[in-house]
Amino acid sequence: MIRHPIGQAARPLARIAAPILAAVLPVLAAGCSLTVPLVVESTSTQHSPFGSIDGATPISVQTDDGATLRGVRVESGAPDAMLILHLLPSRVSVEGGIDAGIRRLPLGPMLSEFKAAGFDSVVFDHRGVGASDGPAVPELFVEDGMAMWRAALELVDGDEGRIVVRAGSLGTIIASELIARGARPRSVVLYAPVRSETVAANAARYHGGFAGWLLAPFIEKPRGADLVEVLPAAEGQILVLLDGESPYLPDDEHAAIQSAAERGAHPVVVTPYGHQLLVLRAWGFEVAQTESGGFESKSGLPPMVEEEKWFRAIRARAGEGAGADRAEKGKR
């Protein structure tokens, strides 16, 4: 639990918060709510994967209200390739890469390794991020994710069984909404998941200090189905990779997601990484294909065995399905 100072130590914070509250509380009293900018612009564009990945091509999709989301498509060339739809966390960008402390890392190596393993990939920047139209509109965050899903469906000729959804942090809210709306991808992998019901308030408490704690109950939550409600009844293959600790998922909510996944018979792995490091592990560090056909990190961090086995099994099933299709065509 995150604790905040009280008594003497709290007085300087209270003096800082007072003018903020004086301005905001009348608005709250009028029945309004506050919006937290959860999707944040990635600050650098020097690591764009365009032109640096063999076979990478720009791709775009229009949202229902006419905004254009831009990203990249990476094709493996494998005839039986599954398509990975990457639903990015905040502060991760196709154009700007991922924050790794004192530097940024590109998404290119990760996309290239999936390509080498026979997976296609498609990834878009959220509205207001990278080359996508802006500004960011928090209320449309999930609907923008639905546009990304539609684009992925078009790439596989409407066969959602050829899509693997790989979602991290805020991207898991989109994945949850997809499942709630009846989408049935071949597989879903959730990295450092958060809850739509609480992530905005938790973020306000963590980043906003004392004032954030006072205002958190009035923060407007992002639209989207909550994982705790979705996971118990969700069908299909879902792997949940939980962070060991997270400011966006307190202990009780961490346990709630784990319990919801287990009730739905979905495997759960509690990793040794905190929230940011798990996101970095998933998108920023280069991964290598092993002799057994799986994946491991080149970062020096211990490989997540369950993740490695999961993608190996997906690839094997895709190959078996393609082989069966070819055999059936040969009989005709």
Short mmCIF file of C-alpha atoms in Angstrom, two decimals:
data_model
loop_
_atom_site.label_atom_id
_atom_site.label_comp_id
_atom_site.label_asym_id
_atom_site.label_seq_id
_atom_site.Cartn_x
_atom_site.Cartn_y
_atom_site.Cartn_z
CA MET A 1 0.00 0.00 0.00
CA ILE A 2 1.27 3.50 -0.82
CA ARG A 3 1.24 5.73 2.24
CA HIS A 4 1.30 9.51 2.38
CA PRO A 5 2.60 11.76 5.16
CA ILE A 6 0.24 13.16 7.72
CA GLY A 7 0.53 15.75 10.45
CA GLN A 8 3.49 18.11 10.17
CA ALA A 9 4.88 16.46 7.04
CA ALA A 10 1.58 16.82 5.21
CA ARG A 11 1.17 20.56 5.78
CA PRO A 12 3.44 21.73 2.92
CA LEU A 13 1.59 19.41 0.54
CA ALA A 14 -1.73 20.68 1.82
CA ARG A 15 -0.67 24.27 1.12
CA ILE A 16 0.25 23.27 -2.44
CA ALA A 17 -2.98 21.34 -2.94
CA ALA A 18 -5.23 24.07 -1.51
CA PRO A 19 -5.38 26.31 -4.61
CA ILE A 20 -5.85 23.26 -6.83
CA LEU A 21 -8.76 22.08 -4.72
CA ALA A 22 -10.21 25.58 -4.58
CA ALA A 23 -10.42 25.58 -8.36
CA VAL A 24 -11.54 22.00 -8.82
CA LEU A 25 -14.01 21.32 -6.02
CA PRO A 26 -16.68 23.73 -7.35
CA VAL A 27 -16.55 21.85 -10.63
CA LEU A 28 -16.92 18.53 -8.84
CA ALA A 29 -19.79 19.90 -6.80
CA ALA A 30 -21.55 20.71 -10.06
CA GLY A 31 -21.50 17.02 -10.95
CA CYS A 32 -18.53 17.01 -13.32
CA SER A 33 -15.52 14.72 -13.35
CA LEU A 34 -11.84 14.96 -14.17
CA THR A 35 -9.99 13.18 -16.95
CA VAL A 36 -6.44 11.85 -16.58
CA PRO A 37 -4.34 11.87 -19.80
CA LEU A 38 -3.47 8.17 -19.65
CA VAL A 39 -2.13 7.99 -23.21
CA VAL A 40 1.03 10.08 -23.26
CA GLU A 41 3.06 11.15 -26.27
CA SER A 42 6.31 9.26 -26.66
CA THR A 43 9.01 11.90 -26.54
CA SER A 44 11.44 10.73 -29.24
CA THR A 45 11.11 9.66 -32.86
CA GLN A 46 14.72 8.67 -33.48
CA HIS A 47 14.01 4.92 -33.24
CA SER A 48 11.30 4.66 -35.89
CA PRO A 49 11.23 1.11 -37.29
CA PHE A 50 10.27 2.38 -40.75
CA GLY A 51 13.04 1.45 -43.15
CA SER A 52 15.00 -0.46 -40.51
CA ILE A 53 13.10 -3.77 -40.65
CA ASP A 54 13.12 -5.97 -43.71
CA GLY A 55 9.62 -6.12 -45.16
CA ALA A 56 8.20 -3.42 -42.89
CA THR A 57 5.56 -1.21 -44.50
CA PRO A 58 3.58 1.76 -43.18
CA ILE A 59 -0.06 1.07 -42.43
CA SER A 60 -2.97 3.24 -41.33
CA VAL A 61 -6.59 2.87 -40.28
CA GLN A 62 -9.41 5.37 -39.87
CA THR A 63 -11.42 5.52 -36.68
CA ASP A 64 -15.19 5.88 -36.64
CA ASP A 65 -14.89 9.65 -36.21
CA GLY A 66 -12.38 10.05 -39.05
CA ALA A 67 -9.03 10.20 -37.22
CA THR A 68 -6.13 8.33 -38.81
CA LEU A 69 -4.02 5.97 -36.70
CA ARG A 70 -0.65 5.12 -38.21
CA GLY A 71 1.76 2.29 -37.57
CA VAL A 72 3.74 -0.46 -39.20
CA ARG A 73 3.09 -3.91 -40.61
CA VAL A 74 5.82 -6.55 -40.59
CA GLU A 75 5.31 -9.66 -42.72
CA SER A 76 7.25 -12.86 -42.15
CA GLY A 77 6.51 -14.39 -45.55
CA ALA A 78 5.44 -17.66 -43.92
CA PRO A 79 2.34 -19.06 -45.67
CA ASP A 80 0.79 -20.11 -42.37
CA ALA A 81 1.80 -17.01 -40.40
CA MET A 82 -0.26 -15.89 -37.43
CA LEU A 83 -0.71 -12.12 -37.10
CA ILE A 84 0.25 -10.50 -33.80
CA LEU A 85 -1.72 -7.34 -33.01
CA HIS A 86 0.38 -5.38 -30.51
CA LEU A 87 -1.76 -3.14 -28.27
CA LEU A 88 0.82 -0.80 -26.81
CA PRO A 89 1.07 0.62 -23.30
CA SER A 90 1.29 4.35 -22.65
CA ARG A 91 4.68 5.94 -23.39
CA VAL A 92 5.44 3.25 -25.97
CA SER A 93 5.37 4.31 -29.60
CA VAL A 94 6.00 2.91 -33.06
CA GLU A 95 7.81 6.15 -33.84
CA GLY A 96 9.53 6.76 -30.53
CA GLY A 97 10.15 3.31 -29.11
CA ILE A 98 10.02 2.58 -25.40
CA ASP A 99 11.47 4.41 -22.43
CA ALA A 100 14.38 2.48 -20.88
CA GLY A 101 15.51 4.99 -18.30
CA ILE A 102 18.40 7.04 -19.66
CA ARG A 103 17.68 6.03 -23.26
CA ARG A 104 14.94 4.75 -25.50
CA LEU A 105 14.85 1.38 -27.19
CA PRO A 106 13.24 0.70 -30.59
CA LEU A 107 10.44 -1.77 -31.17
CA GLY A 108 12.26 -2.98 -34.29
CA PRO A 109 14.32 -5.83 -32.79
CA MET A 110 11.28 -7.39 -31.12
CA LEU A 111 9.23 -7.16 -34.32
CA SER A 112 12.11 -8.57 -36.35
CA GLU A 113 12.50 -11.58 -34.07
CA PHE A 114 8.80 -12.42 -34.28
CA LYS A 115 9.15 -12.11 -38.04
CA ALA A 116 12.08 -14.55 -38.02
CA ALA A 117 9.96 -16.98 -36.01
CA GLY A 118 7.19 -16.94 -38.61
CA PHE A 119 4.83 -14.38 -37.05
CA ASP A 120 3.47 -11.34 -38.86
CA SER A 121 2.97 -8.20 -36.75
CA VAL A 122 0.88 -5.06 -36.90
CA VAL A 123 1.16 -2.19 -34.43
CA PHE A 124 -0.39 1.28 -34.35
CA ASP A 125 0.27 4.40 -32.33
CA HIS A 126 -2.65 5.69 -30.32
CA ARG A 127 -4.34 8.94 -31.28
CA GLY A 128 -2.11 11.85 -30.34
CA VAL A 129 1.03 9.69 -30.32
CA GLY A 130 3.76 9.42 -32.97
CA ALA A 131 2.48 9.89 -36.52
CA SER A 132 -1.17 9.25 -35.62
CA ASP A 133 -3.64 12.12 -35.75
CA GLY A 134 -3.98 14.11 -32.57
CA PRO A 135 -4.63 15.32 -30.03
CA ALA A 136 -5.23 12.40 -27.69
CA VAL A 137 -8.88 11.94 -26.71
CA PRO A 138 -9.10 9.76 -23.57
CA GLU A 139 -12.80 9.13 -24.11
CA LEU A 140 -12.02 7.49 -27.48
CA PHE A 141 -9.05 5.40 -26.35
CA VAL A 142 -10.94 2.09 -26.46
CA GLU A 143 -12.77 2.92 -29.70
CA ASP A 144 -9.41 3.64 -31.32
CA GLY A 145 -8.40 0.15 -30.21
CA MET A 146 -11.44 -1.27 -31.97
CA ALA A 147 -10.21 0.37 -35.18
CA MET A 148 -6.85 -1.36 -34.72
CA TRP A 149 -8.68 -4.69 -34.37
CA ARG A 150 -10.66 -4.05 -37.56
CA ALA A 151 -7.43 -3.33 -39.41
CA ALA A 152 -5.94 -6.60 -38.15
CA LEU A 153 -9.05 -8.48 -39.30
CA GLU A 154 -8.70 -7.04 -42.79
CA LEU A 155 -5.11 -8.29 -42.97
CA VAL A 156 -6.23 -11.88 -42.29
CA ASP A 157 -9.33 -11.73 -44.52
CA GLY A 158 -11.66 -11.72 -41.53
CA ASP A 159 -10.27 -14.90 -39.95
CA GLU A 160 -9.90 -13.85 -36.31
CA GLY A 161 -8.50 -17.29 -35.51
CA ARG A 162 -5.27 -16.16 -37.19
CA ILE A 163 -4.78 -13.23 -34.80
CA VAL A 164 -2.79 -13.21 -31.57
CA VAL A 165 -3.44 -10.16 -29.37
CA ARG A 166 -0.39 -9.06 -27.40
CA ALA A 167 -1.45 -6.30 -25.00
CA GLY A 168 0.41 -4.42 -22.27
CA SER A 169 -0.70 -2.17 -19.42
CA LEU A 170 -3.32 0.24 -20.88
CA GLY A 171 -3.51 -1.95 -23.97
CA THR A 172 -5.03 -4.68 -21.81
CA ILE A 173 -8.14 -2.52 -21.38
CA ILE A 174 -8.63 -2.66 -25.15
CA ALA A 175 -8.05 -6.41 -25.12
CA SER A 176 -10.63 -6.81 -22.36
CA GLU A 177 -13.19 -4.81 -24.34
CA LEU A 178 -12.49 -6.89 -27.45
CA ILE A 179 -13.24 -10.08 -25.52
CA ALA A 180 -16.37 -8.53 -23.99
CA ARG A 181 -17.64 -7.58 -27.47
CA GLY A 182 -17.28 -11.16 -28.67
CA ALA A 183 -13.93 -11.09 -30.47
CA ARG A 184 -12.31 -14.53 -30.59
CA PRO A 185 -8.63 -14.22 -31.53
CA ARG A 186 -6.51 -17.36 -31.53
CA SER A 187 -4.78 -16.22 -28.36
CA VAL A 188 -4.46 -13.24 -26.02
CA VAL A 189 -1.37 -12.47 -23.94
CA LEU A 190 -1.77 -9.80 -21.25
CA TYR A 191 1.38 -8.14 -19.86
CA ALA A 192 1.11 -6.07 -16.66
CA PRO A 193 -2.69 -5.80 -16.93
CA VAL A 194 -4.64 -2.96 -15.38
CA ARG A 195 -8.34 -2.50 -14.61
CA SER A 196 -10.50 0.00 -16.45
CA GLU A 197 -12.43 0.58 -13.22
CA THR A 198 -9.45 1.81 -11.23
CA VAL A 199 -6.39 2.57 -13.37
CA ALA A 200 -7.09 6.29 -13.75
CA ALA A 201 -7.64 6.81 -10.02
CA ASN A 202 -4.60 4.70 -9.15
CA ALA A 203 -2.49 6.69 -11.61
CA ALA A 204 -3.71 9.95 -10.08
CA ARG A 205 -2.77 8.74 -6.59
CA TYR A 206 0.66 7.62 -7.72
CA HIS A 207 1.64 10.55 -9.92
CA GLY A 208 -0.40 13.32 -8.29
CA GLY A 209 0.88 13.08 -4.74
CA PHE A 210 -1.37 14.37 -1.98
CA ALA A 211 -3.63 16.29 -4.37
CA GLY A 212 -3.95 13.17 -6.51
CA TRP A 213 -5.16 11.16 -3.54
CA LEU A 214 -7.78 13.80 -2.74
CA LEU A 215 -9.01 14.01 -6.33
CA ALA A 216 -8.82 10.30 -7.21
CA PRO A 217 -12.47 9.51 -6.33
CA PHE A 218 -13.59 12.08 -8.91
CA ILE A 219 -11.38 10.91 -11.79
CA GLU A 220 -13.29 9.70 -14.83
CA LYS A 221 -12.40 6.09 -15.61
CA PRO A 222 -11.60 5.05 -19.20
CA ARG A 223 -14.35 3.28 -21.07
CA GLY A 224 -13.84 -0.42 -21.51
CA ALA A 225 -14.74 -3.73 -19.92
CA ASP A 226 -13.01 -4.55 -16.66
CA LEU A 227 -10.80 -7.65 -16.63
CA VAL A 228 -12.16 -8.83 -13.30
CA GLU A 229 -15.60 -9.05 -14.92
CA VAL A 230 -14.41 -10.43 -18.26
CA LEU A 231 -11.86 -13.14 -17.43
CA PRO A 232 -14.08 -15.66 -15.58
CA ALA A 233 -16.39 -16.12 -18.59
CA ALA A 234 -13.87 -15.48 -21.37
CA GLU A 235 -13.37 -18.26 -23.88
CA GLY A 236 -10.20 -19.06 -25.79
CA GLN A 237 -6.53 -19.10 -24.93
CA ILE A 238 -5.56 -16.27 -22.57
CA LEU A 239 -2.23 -15.98 -20.76
CA VAL A 240 -1.98 -13.43 -17.94
CA LEU A 241 1.51 -12.19 -17.03
CA LEU A 242 1.20 -10.14 -13.85
CA ASP A 243 3.80 -7.71 -12.59
CA GLY A 244 5.25 -8.50 -9.19
CA GLU A 245 4.24 -5.05 -7.94
CA SER A 246 2.53 -2.11 -9.57
CA PRO A 247 1.38 1.38 -8.55
CA TYR A 248 -1.53 0.92 -10.96
CA LEU A 249 -2.68 -2.40 -9.46
CA PRO A 250 -2.68 -2.51 -5.64
CA ASP A 251 -2.40 -5.84 -3.87
CA ASP A 252 -6.15 -6.44 -3.56
CA GLU A 253 -6.72 -5.74 -7.27
CA HIS A 254 -3.70 -7.85 -8.19
CA ALA A 255 -5.33 -10.73 -6.31
CA ALA A 256 -8.71 -10.00 -7.95
CA ILE A 257 -7.29 -10.32 -11.48
CA GLN A 258 -5.43 -13.48 -10.55
CA SER A 259 -8.59 -14.99 -9.07
CA ALA A 260 -10.71 -13.96 -12.08
CA ALA A 261 -8.25 -15.58 -14.48
CA GLU A 262 -8.08 -18.77 -12.46
CA ARG A 263 -11.90 -18.99 -12.33
CA GLY A 264 -11.85 -18.83 -16.13
CA ALA A 265 -9.15 -21.54 -16.26
CA HIS A 266 -6.66 -19.12 -17.81
CA PRO A 267 -3.00 -19.58 -16.81
CA VAL A 268 -1.51 -16.82 -14.64
CA VAL A 269 2.17 -16.08 -14.11
CA VAL A 270 3.29 -13.65 -11.41
CA THR A 271 6.59 -12.41 -12.83
CA PRO A 272 9.52 -11.05 -10.81
CA TYR A 273 9.29 -7.70 -12.64
CA GLY A 274 7.65 -4.47 -11.60
CA HIS A 275 5.15 -2.80 -13.93
CA GLN A 276 7.55 -0.75 -16.05
CA LEU A 277 10.17 -3.47 -16.28
CA LEU A 278 7.62 -6.05 -17.42
CA VAL A 279 6.43 -3.68 -20.16
CA LEU A 280 10.05 -3.06 -21.12
CA ARG A 281 10.73 -6.79 -21.08
CA ALA A 282 7.77 -7.37 -23.41
CA TRP A 283 8.45 -4.71 -26.06
CA GLY A 284 11.84 -3.11 -25.57
CA PHE A 285 14.33 -5.90 -25.17
CA GLU A 286 15.46 -7.97 -28.08
CA VAL A 287 14.30 -11.56 -27.99
CA ALA A 288 15.96 -14.49 -29.70
CA GLN A 289 14.51 -17.66 -31.13
CA THR A 290 15.88 -20.71 -29.34
CA GLU A 291 16.86 -24.03 -30.90
CA SER A 292 13.57 -25.46 -29.67
CA GLY A 293 11.64 -22.83 -31.62
CA GLY A 294 10.72 -20.69 -28.62
CA PHE A 295 11.90 -17.28 -27.44
CA GLU A 296 14.19 -15.91 -24.80
CA SER A 297 15.38 -12.46 -23.85
CA LYS A 298 18.79 -11.19 -24.91
CA SER A 299 18.65 -8.62 -22.13
CA GLY A 300 20.25 -10.78 -19.47
CA LEU A 301 16.95 -11.00 -17.59
CA PRO A 302 15.68 -14.50 -16.85
CA PRO A 303 13.42 -15.75 -19.65
CA MET A 304 9.73 -16.14 -18.85
CA VAL A 305 9.37 -19.85 -19.51
CA GLU A 306 5.58 -19.79 -19.68
CA GLU A 307 5.63 -17.05 -22.32
CA GLU A 308 8.21 -18.97 -24.35
CA LYS A 309 6.14 -22.15 -24.24
CA TRP A 310 2.97 -20.23 -25.11
CA PHE A 311 4.31 -18.77 -28.36
CA ARG A 312 5.98 -22.02 -29.30
CA ALA A 313 2.63 -23.80 -28.95
CA ILE A 314 0.82 -21.13 -30.98
CA ARG A 315 3.33 -21.48 -33.80
CA ALA A 316 3.14 -25.28 -33.73
CA ARG A 317 -0.66 -25.28 -33.88
CA ALA A 318 -0.61 -22.83 -36.78
CA GLY A 319 1.78 -25.11 -38.67
CA GLU A 320 -0.37 -28.16 -37.98
CA GLY A 321 -3.47 -26.35 -39.21
CA ALA A 322 -1.77 -25.22 -42.40
CA GLY A 323 -0.51 -28.77 -43.01
CA ALA A 324 -3.99 -30.17 -42.61
CA ASP A 325 -5.38 -27.59 -45.04
CA ARG A 326 -2.75 -28.49 -47.64
CA ALA A 327 -3.49 -32.20 -47.21
CA GLU A 328 -7.21 -31.58 -47.67
CA LYS A 329 -6.61 -29.58 -50.84
CA GLY A 330 -4.40 -32.39 -52.16
CA LYS A 331 -7.29 -34.84 -51.88
CA ARG A 332 -9.56 -32.71 -54.03
#
